[in-house]
Coordinates of C-alpha atoms and ligand atoms in Angstrom, one line a residue:
X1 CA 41.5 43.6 -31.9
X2 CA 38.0 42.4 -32.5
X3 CA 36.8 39.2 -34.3
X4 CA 36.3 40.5 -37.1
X5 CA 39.6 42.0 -37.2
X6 CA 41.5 38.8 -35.8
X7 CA 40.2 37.2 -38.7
X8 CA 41.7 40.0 -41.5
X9 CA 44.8 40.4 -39.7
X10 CA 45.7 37.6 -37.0
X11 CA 48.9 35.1 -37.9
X12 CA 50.2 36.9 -40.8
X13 CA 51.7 40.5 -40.7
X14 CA 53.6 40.9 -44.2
X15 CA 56.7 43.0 -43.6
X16 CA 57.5 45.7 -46.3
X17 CA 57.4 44.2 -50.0
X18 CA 55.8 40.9 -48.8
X19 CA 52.6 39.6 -50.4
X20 CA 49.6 41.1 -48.8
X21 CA 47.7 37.4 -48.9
X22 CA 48.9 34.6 -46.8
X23 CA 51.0 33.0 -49.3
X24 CA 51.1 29.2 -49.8
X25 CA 54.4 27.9 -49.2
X26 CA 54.0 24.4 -50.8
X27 CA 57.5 22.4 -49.9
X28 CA 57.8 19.3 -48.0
X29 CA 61.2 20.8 -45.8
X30 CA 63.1 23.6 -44.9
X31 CA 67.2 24.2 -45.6
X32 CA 69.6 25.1 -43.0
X33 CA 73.0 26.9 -43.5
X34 CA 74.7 23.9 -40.8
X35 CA 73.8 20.7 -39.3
X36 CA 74.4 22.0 -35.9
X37 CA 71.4 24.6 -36.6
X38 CA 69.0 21.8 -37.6
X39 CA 70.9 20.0 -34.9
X40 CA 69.7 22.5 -32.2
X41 CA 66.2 22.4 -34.2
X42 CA 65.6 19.0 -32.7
X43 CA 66.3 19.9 -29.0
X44 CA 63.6 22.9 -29.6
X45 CA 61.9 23.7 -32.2
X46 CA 62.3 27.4 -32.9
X47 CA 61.9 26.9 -36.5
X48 CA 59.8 24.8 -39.3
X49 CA 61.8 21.8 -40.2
X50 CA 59.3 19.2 -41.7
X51 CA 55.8 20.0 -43.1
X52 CA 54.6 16.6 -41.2
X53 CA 54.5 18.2 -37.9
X54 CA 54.6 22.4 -38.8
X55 CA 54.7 25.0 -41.8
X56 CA 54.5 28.4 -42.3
X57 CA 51.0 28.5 -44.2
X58 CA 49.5 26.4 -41.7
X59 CA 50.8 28.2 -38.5
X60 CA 49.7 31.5 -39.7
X61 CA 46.3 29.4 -39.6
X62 CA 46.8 28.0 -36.5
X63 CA 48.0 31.3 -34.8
X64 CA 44.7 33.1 -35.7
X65 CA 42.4 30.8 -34.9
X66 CA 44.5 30.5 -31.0
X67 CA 44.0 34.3 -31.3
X68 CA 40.2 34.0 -32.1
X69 CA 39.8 31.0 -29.1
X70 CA 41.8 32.9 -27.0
X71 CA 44.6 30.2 -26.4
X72 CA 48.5 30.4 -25.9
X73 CA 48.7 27.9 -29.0
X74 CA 47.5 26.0 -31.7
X75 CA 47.7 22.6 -34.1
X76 CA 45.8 22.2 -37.2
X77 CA 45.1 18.4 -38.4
X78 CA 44.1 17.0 -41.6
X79 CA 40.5 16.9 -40.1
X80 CA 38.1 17.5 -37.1
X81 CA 38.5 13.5 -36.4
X82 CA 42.2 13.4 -36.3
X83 CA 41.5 17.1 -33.7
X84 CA 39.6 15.0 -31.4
X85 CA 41.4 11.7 -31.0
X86 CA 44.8 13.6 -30.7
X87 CA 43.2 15.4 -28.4
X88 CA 42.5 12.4 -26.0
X89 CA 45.3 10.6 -26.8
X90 CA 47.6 13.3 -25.6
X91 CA 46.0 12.8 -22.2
X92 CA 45.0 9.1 -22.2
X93 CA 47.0 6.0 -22.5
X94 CA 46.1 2.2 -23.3
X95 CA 44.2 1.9 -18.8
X96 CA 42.6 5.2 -18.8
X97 CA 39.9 6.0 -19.0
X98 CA 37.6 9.6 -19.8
X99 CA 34.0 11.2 -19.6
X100 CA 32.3 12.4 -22.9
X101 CA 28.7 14.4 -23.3
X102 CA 26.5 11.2 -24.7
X103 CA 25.3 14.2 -27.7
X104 CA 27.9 14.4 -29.7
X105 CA 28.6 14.0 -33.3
X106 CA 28.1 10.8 -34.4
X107 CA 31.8 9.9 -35.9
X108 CA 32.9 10.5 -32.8
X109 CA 30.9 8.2 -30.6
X110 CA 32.3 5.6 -33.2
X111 CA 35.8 7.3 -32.2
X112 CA 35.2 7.0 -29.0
X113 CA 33.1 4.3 -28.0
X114 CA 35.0 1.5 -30.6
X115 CA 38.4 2.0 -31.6
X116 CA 39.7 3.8 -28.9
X117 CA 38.4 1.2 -26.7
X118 CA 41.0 -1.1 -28.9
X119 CA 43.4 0.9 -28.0
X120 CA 42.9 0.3 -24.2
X121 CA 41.1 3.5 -23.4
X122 CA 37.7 3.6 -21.8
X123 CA 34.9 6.1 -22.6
X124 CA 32.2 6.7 -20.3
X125 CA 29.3 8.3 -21.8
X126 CA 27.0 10.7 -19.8
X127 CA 24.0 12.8 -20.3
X128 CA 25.1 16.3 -20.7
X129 CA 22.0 17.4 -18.4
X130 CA 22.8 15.3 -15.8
X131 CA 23.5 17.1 -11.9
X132 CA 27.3 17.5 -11.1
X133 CA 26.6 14.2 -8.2
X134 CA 25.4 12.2 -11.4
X135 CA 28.7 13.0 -13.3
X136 CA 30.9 13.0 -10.0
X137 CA 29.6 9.0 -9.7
X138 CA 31.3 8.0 -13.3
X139 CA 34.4 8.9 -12.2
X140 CA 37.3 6.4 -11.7
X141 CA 40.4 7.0 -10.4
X142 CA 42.0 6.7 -13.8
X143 CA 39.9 8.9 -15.6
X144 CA 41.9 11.9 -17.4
X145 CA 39.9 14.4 -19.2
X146 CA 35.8 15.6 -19.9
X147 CA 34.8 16.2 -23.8
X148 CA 31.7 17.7 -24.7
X149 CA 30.4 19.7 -27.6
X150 CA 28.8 23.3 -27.2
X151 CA 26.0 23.1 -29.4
X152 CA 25.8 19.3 -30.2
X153 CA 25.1 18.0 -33.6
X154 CA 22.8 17.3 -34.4
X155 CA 21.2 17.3 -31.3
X156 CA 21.6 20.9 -30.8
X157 CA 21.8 21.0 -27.0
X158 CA 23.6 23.1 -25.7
X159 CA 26.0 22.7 -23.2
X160 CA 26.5 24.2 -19.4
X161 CA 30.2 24.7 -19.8
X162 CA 30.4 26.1 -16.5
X163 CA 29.2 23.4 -14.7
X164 CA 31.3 21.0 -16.8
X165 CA 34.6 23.4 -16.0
X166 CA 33.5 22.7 -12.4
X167 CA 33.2 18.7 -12.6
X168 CA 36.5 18.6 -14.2
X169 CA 38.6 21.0 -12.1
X170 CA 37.0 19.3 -8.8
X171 CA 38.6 16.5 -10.4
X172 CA 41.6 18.3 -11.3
X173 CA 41.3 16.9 -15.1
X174 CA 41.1 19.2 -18.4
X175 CA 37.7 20.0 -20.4
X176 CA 38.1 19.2 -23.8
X177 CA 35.4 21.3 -26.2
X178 CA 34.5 20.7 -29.3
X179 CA 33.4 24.1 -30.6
X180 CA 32.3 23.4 -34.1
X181 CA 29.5 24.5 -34.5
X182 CA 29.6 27.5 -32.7
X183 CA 32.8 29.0 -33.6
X184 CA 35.2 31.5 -31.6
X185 CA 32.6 34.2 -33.1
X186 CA 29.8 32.8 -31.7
X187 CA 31.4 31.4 -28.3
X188 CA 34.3 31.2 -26.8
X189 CA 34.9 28.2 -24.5
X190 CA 38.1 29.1 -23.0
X191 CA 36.5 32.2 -21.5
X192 CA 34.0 30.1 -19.7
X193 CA 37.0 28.0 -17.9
X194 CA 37.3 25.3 -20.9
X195 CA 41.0 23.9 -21.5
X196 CA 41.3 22.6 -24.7
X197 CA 38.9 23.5 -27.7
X198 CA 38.9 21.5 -30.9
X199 CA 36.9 22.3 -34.3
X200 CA 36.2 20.2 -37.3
X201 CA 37.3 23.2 -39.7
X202 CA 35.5 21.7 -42.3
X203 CA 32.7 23.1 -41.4
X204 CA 31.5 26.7 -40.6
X205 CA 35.0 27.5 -40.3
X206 CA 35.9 27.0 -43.9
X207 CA 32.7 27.7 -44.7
X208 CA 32.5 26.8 -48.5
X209 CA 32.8 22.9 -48.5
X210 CA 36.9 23.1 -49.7
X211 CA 38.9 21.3 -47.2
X212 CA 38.6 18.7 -44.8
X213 CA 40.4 20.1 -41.8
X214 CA 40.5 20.2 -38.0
X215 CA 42.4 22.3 -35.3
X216 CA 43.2 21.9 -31.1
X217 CA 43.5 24.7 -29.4
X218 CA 45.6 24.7 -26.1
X219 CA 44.1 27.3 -23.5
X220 CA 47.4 27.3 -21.6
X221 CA 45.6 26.9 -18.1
X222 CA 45.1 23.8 -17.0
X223 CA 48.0 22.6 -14.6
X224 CA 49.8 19.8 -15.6
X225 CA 51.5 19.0 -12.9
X226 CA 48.9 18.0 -10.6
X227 CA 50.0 14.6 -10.3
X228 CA 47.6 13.2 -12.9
X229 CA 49.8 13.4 -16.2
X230 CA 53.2 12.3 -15.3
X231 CA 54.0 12.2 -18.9
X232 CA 54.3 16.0 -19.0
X233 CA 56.5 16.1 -15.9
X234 CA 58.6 13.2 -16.5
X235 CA 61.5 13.0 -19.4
X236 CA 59.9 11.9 -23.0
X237 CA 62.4 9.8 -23.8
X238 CA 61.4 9.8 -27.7
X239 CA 62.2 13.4 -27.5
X240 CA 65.8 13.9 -26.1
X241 CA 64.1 13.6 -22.3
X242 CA 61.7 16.7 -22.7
X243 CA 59.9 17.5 -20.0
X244 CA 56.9 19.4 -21.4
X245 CA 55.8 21.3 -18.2
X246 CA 59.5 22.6 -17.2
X247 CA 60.5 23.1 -20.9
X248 CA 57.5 24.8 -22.8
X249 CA 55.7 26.2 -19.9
X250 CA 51.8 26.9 -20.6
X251 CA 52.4 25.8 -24.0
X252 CA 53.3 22.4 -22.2
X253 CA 50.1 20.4 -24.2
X254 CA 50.2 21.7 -27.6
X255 CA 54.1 21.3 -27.9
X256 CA 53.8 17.8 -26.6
X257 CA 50.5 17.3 -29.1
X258 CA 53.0 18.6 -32.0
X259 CA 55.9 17.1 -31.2
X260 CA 55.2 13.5 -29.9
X261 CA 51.6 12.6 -31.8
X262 CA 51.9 14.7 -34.8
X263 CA 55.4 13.7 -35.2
X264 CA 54.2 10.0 -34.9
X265 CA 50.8 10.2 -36.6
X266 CA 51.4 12.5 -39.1
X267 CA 48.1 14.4 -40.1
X268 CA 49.0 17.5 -40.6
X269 CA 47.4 19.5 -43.1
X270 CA 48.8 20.5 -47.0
X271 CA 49.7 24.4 -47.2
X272 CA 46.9 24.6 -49.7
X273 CA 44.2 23.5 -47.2
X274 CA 45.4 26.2 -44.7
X275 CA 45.1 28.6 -47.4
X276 CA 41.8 27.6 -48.4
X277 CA 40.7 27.6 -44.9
X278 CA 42.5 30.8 -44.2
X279 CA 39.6 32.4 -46.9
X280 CA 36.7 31.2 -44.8
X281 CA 38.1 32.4 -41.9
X282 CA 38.1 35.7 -43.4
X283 CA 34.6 36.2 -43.3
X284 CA 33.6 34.0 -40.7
X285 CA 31.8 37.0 -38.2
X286 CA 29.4 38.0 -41.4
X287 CA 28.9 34.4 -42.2
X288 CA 27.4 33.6 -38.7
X289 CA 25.5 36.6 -38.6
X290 CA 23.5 36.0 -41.5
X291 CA 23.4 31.8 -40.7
X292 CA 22.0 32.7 -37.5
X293 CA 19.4 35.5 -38.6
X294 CA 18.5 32.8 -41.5
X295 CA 17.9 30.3 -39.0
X296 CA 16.0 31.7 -36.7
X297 CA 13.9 32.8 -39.8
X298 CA 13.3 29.1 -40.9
X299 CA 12.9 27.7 -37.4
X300 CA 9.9 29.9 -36.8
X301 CA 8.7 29.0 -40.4
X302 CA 8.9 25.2 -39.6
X303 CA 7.3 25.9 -36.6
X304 CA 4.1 27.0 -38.3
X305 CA 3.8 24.3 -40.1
X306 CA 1.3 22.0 -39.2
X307 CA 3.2 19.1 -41.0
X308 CA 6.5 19.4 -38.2
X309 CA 6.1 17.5 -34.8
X310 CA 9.1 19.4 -33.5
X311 CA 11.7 22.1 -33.9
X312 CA 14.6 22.3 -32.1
X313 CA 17.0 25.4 -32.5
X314 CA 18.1 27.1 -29.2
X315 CA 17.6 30.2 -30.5
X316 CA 13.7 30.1 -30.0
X317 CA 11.9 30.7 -27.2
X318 CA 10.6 28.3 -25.1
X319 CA 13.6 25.7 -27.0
X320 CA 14.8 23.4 -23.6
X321 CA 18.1 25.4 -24.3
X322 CA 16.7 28.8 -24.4
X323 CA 18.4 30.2 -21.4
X324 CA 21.5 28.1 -21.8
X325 CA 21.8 29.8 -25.2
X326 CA 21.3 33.0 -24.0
X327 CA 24.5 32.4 -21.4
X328 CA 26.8 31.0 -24.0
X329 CA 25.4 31.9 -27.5
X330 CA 24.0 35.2 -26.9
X331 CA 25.1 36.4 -30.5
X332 CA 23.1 33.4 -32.2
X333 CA 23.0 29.5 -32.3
X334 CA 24.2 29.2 -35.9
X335 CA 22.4 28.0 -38.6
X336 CA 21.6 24.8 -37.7
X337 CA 18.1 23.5 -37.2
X338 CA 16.7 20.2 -36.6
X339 CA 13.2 19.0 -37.4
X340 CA 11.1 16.1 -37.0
X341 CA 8.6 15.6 -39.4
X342 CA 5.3 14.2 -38.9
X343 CA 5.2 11.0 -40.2
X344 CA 8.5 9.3 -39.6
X345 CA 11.2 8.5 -41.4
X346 CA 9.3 8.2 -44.7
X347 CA 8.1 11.8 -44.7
X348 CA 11.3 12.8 -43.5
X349 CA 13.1 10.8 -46.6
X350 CA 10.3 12.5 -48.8
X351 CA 10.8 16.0 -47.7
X352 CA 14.4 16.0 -48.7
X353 CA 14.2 14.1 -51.4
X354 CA 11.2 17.0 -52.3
X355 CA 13.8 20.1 -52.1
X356 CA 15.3 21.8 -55.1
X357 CA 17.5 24.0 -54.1
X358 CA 18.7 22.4 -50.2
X359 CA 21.3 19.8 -51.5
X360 CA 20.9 16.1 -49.7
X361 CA 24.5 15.8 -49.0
X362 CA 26.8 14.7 -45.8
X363 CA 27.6 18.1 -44.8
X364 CA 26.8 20.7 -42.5
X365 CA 27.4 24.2 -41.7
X366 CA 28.4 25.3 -46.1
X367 CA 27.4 28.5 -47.5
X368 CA 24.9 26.6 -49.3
X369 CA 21.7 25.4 -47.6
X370 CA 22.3 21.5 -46.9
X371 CA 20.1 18.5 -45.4
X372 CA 21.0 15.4 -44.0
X373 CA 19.4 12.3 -42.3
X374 CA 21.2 11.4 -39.6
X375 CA 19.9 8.1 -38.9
X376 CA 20.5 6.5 -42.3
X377 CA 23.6 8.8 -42.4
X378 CA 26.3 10.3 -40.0
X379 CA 24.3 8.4 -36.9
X380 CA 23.8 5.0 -39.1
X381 CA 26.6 3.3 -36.9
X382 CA 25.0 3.9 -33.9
X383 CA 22.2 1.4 -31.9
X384 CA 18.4 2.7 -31.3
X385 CA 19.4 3.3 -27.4
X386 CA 22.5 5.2 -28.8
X387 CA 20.5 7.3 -31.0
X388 CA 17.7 8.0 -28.3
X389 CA 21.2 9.4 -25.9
X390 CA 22.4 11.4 -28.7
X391 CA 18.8 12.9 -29.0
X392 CA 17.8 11.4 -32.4
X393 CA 14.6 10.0 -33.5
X394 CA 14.4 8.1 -37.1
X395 CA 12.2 11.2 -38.5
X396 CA 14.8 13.8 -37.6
X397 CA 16.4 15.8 -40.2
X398 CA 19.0 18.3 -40.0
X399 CA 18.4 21.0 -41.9
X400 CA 21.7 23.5 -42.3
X401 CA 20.3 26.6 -43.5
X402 CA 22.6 28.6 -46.0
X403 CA 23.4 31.9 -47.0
X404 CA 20.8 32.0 -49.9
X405 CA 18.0 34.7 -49.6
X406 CA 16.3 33.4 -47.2
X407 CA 12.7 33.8 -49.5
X408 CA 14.2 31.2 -51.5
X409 CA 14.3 29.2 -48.9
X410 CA 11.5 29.3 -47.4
X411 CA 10.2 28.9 -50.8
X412 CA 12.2 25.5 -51.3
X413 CA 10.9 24.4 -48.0
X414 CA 6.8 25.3 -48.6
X415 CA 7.1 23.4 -52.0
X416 CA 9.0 20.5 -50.6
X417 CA 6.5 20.0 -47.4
X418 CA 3.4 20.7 -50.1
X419 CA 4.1 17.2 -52.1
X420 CA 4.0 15.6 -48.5
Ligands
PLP501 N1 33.0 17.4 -34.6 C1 31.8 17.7 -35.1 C2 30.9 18.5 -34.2 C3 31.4 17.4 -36.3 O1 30.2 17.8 -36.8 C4 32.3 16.7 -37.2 C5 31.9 16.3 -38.5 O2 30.8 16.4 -38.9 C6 33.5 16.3 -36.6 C7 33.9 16.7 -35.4 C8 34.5 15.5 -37.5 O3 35.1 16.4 -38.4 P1 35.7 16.0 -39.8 O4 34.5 15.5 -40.7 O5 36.3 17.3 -40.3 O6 36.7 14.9 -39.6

């Protein structure tokens, strides 16, 4: 099947007489006919037993979106910040340490950079355009995993997956990818070599602001028993003496995700936020056409005006990420732009304050054209050197261009830039 299909039919066939729609099934627990059954359930977990760690509604979720990303498995999580840290902390333990792309989301350089360092695991940050010898330098020998974002936000860099893939394999460690903003419709990590993917959900992927959700997609390639991650070779002695790799195969990471951190952590999403997300996933490859078309519209609209210092979208020629784009985000870079307006941070706060129909909001990626201003926002947290390695200056605003008709907002836009 194609995307477009994957996202009708993928994770949910109804057998004859069942409901046609993914149905909610809202109950905290499952009943089994003996206690030897739910017995057996706890040596392997054939079936849904507690909606803390699985449910049906959810899995037909998380089994389209694997489908989509092209992985042997998936976990959904109550949000894209409880995707990424369980994805590190699957890997990592209090002494290790791992590399991250320095452009990445804000909230997750706080992640990252502050409270998993209190929990005893180190994150190096490097610039995602630095040579392989540059990156081959930060390495110590107890670093366990790469992370990175494909099109970072709100930078909008995009990044050389295949040269990361290289870094980390030479290494013999995993690349973790946060795919957000492009989506599987837009690019596909995995196909490039990538060996996890993560998403915050809440954005394009849900589409219409309703749930707060995140996902980790397992590519079932990476070899975990390399002699790096003994934890997936050895007995898991919180789980009967598992061993991951012998007992779940390429699944090994996302069984071990589920069953050790979810179990523990618990932030597994309600039915009802699967369902909800379910619905944006339906329409996601139409979505991203017509975010992409927009944006490019907008970006080449900004860029006449003689009241922008600078547009970034990688969708436009001559953008630093042009041919990048072209490699990994052929179909379109989404419908994020960024802009700096002339005049700093007080034209940029005047602009959005100036638009009617763009709401000022902390969001990104809705159906519904949205701005922010990441300095006094999502990037308030971080220092002025931070901000300048995450490729943010104080003027910069993010402008996330909707599915509106894209006169109105170009409309929105010229009367908004007029009263500057
Ligand atoms: N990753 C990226 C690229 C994001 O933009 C965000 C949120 O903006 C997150 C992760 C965190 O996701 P959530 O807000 O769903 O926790």
């Amino acid at each position: 099947m194609k995307d477009e299909t994957k996202c009708l039919h993928s994770g949910y066939t109804p057998k004859n007489g069942e409901p046609r729609v993914v149905p909610i099934c809202q109950s905290t627990t499952y009943t089994f006919d003996s206690t030897e059954h739910i017995g057996q359930l706890f040596d392997m977990p054939t079936a849904h037993m507690y909606s803390r760690f699985s449910n049906p509604t959810v899995e037909a979720v998380e089994k389209k979106i694997a489908d989509l990303e092209g992985g042997v498995g998936a976990m959904c999580t109550s949000s894209g910040q409880a995707a990424s840290l369980l994805s590190i902390l699957n890997i990592c333990s209090s002494g290790d340490s791992f590399i991250s792309t320095a452009t990445i989301y804000g909230g997750t350089v706080n992640l990252f950079a502050v409270t998993l360092k209190r929990f005893g695991i180190e994150c190096i940050f490097v610039d995602p355009d630095a040579p392989a010898e540059e990156v081959q330098k930060k390495f110590k020998p107890n670093t366990k995993a790469i992370f990175g974002e494909t099109l970072a936000n709100p930078a909008l860099a995009v990044l050389d997956i295949q040269k990361w893939v290289a870094i980390a394999h030479k290494n013999k460690v995993p690349l973790i990818i946060d795919n957000t903003f492009a989506t599987p419709f837009l690019c596909k990590p995995i196909a490039f070599g990538a060996d996890i993917v993560i998403h915050s959900t809440t954005k394009y992927m849900d589409g219409h602001a309703l749930q707060v959700g995140g996902v980790i997609v397992d590519s079932g390639n990476f070899d975990w028993s390399n002699g790096n991650y003994p934890e997936f070779t050895t007995p898991d002695e919180s789980y009967h003496g598992v061993v991951y790799t012998r007992d779940f195969g390429k699944a090994a990471y996302i069984v071990k995700n589920r069953m050790q951190l979810m179990r523990d952590f618990g932030c597994y999403p309600a039915a009802h936020s699967a369902f909800l997300l379910n619905l944006g996933l339906e329409t996601l490859p139409i979505r991203m056409e017509r975010y992409c078309q927009n944006a490019k519209i907008v970006a080449e609209h900004f860029q006449q005006s003689d009241k922008i210092a600078k547009v970034v979208y990688p969708g436009l020629k001559g953008d630093k990420y042009y041919d990048l784009a072209q490699t990994y985000l052929p179909k379109g870079t989404s419908g994020v732009v960024s802009i700096t307006i002339k005049g700093g941070r007080e034209n940029a706060v005047k602009f959005m304050d100036g638009l009617k129909l763009a709401s000022n909001e902390v969001h990104v990626a809705d159906i519904r054209t949205c701005v922010l201003h990441p300095a006094s926002a999502t990037h308030r947290q971080l220092t002025d050197e931070q901000l300048v390695a995450a490729g943010i200056n104080p003027g910069l605003i993010r402008f996330s261009v909707g599915l509106e008709n894209i006169e109105d907002i170009l409309a929105d836009i010229d009367q908004s830039l007029a009263q500057i």
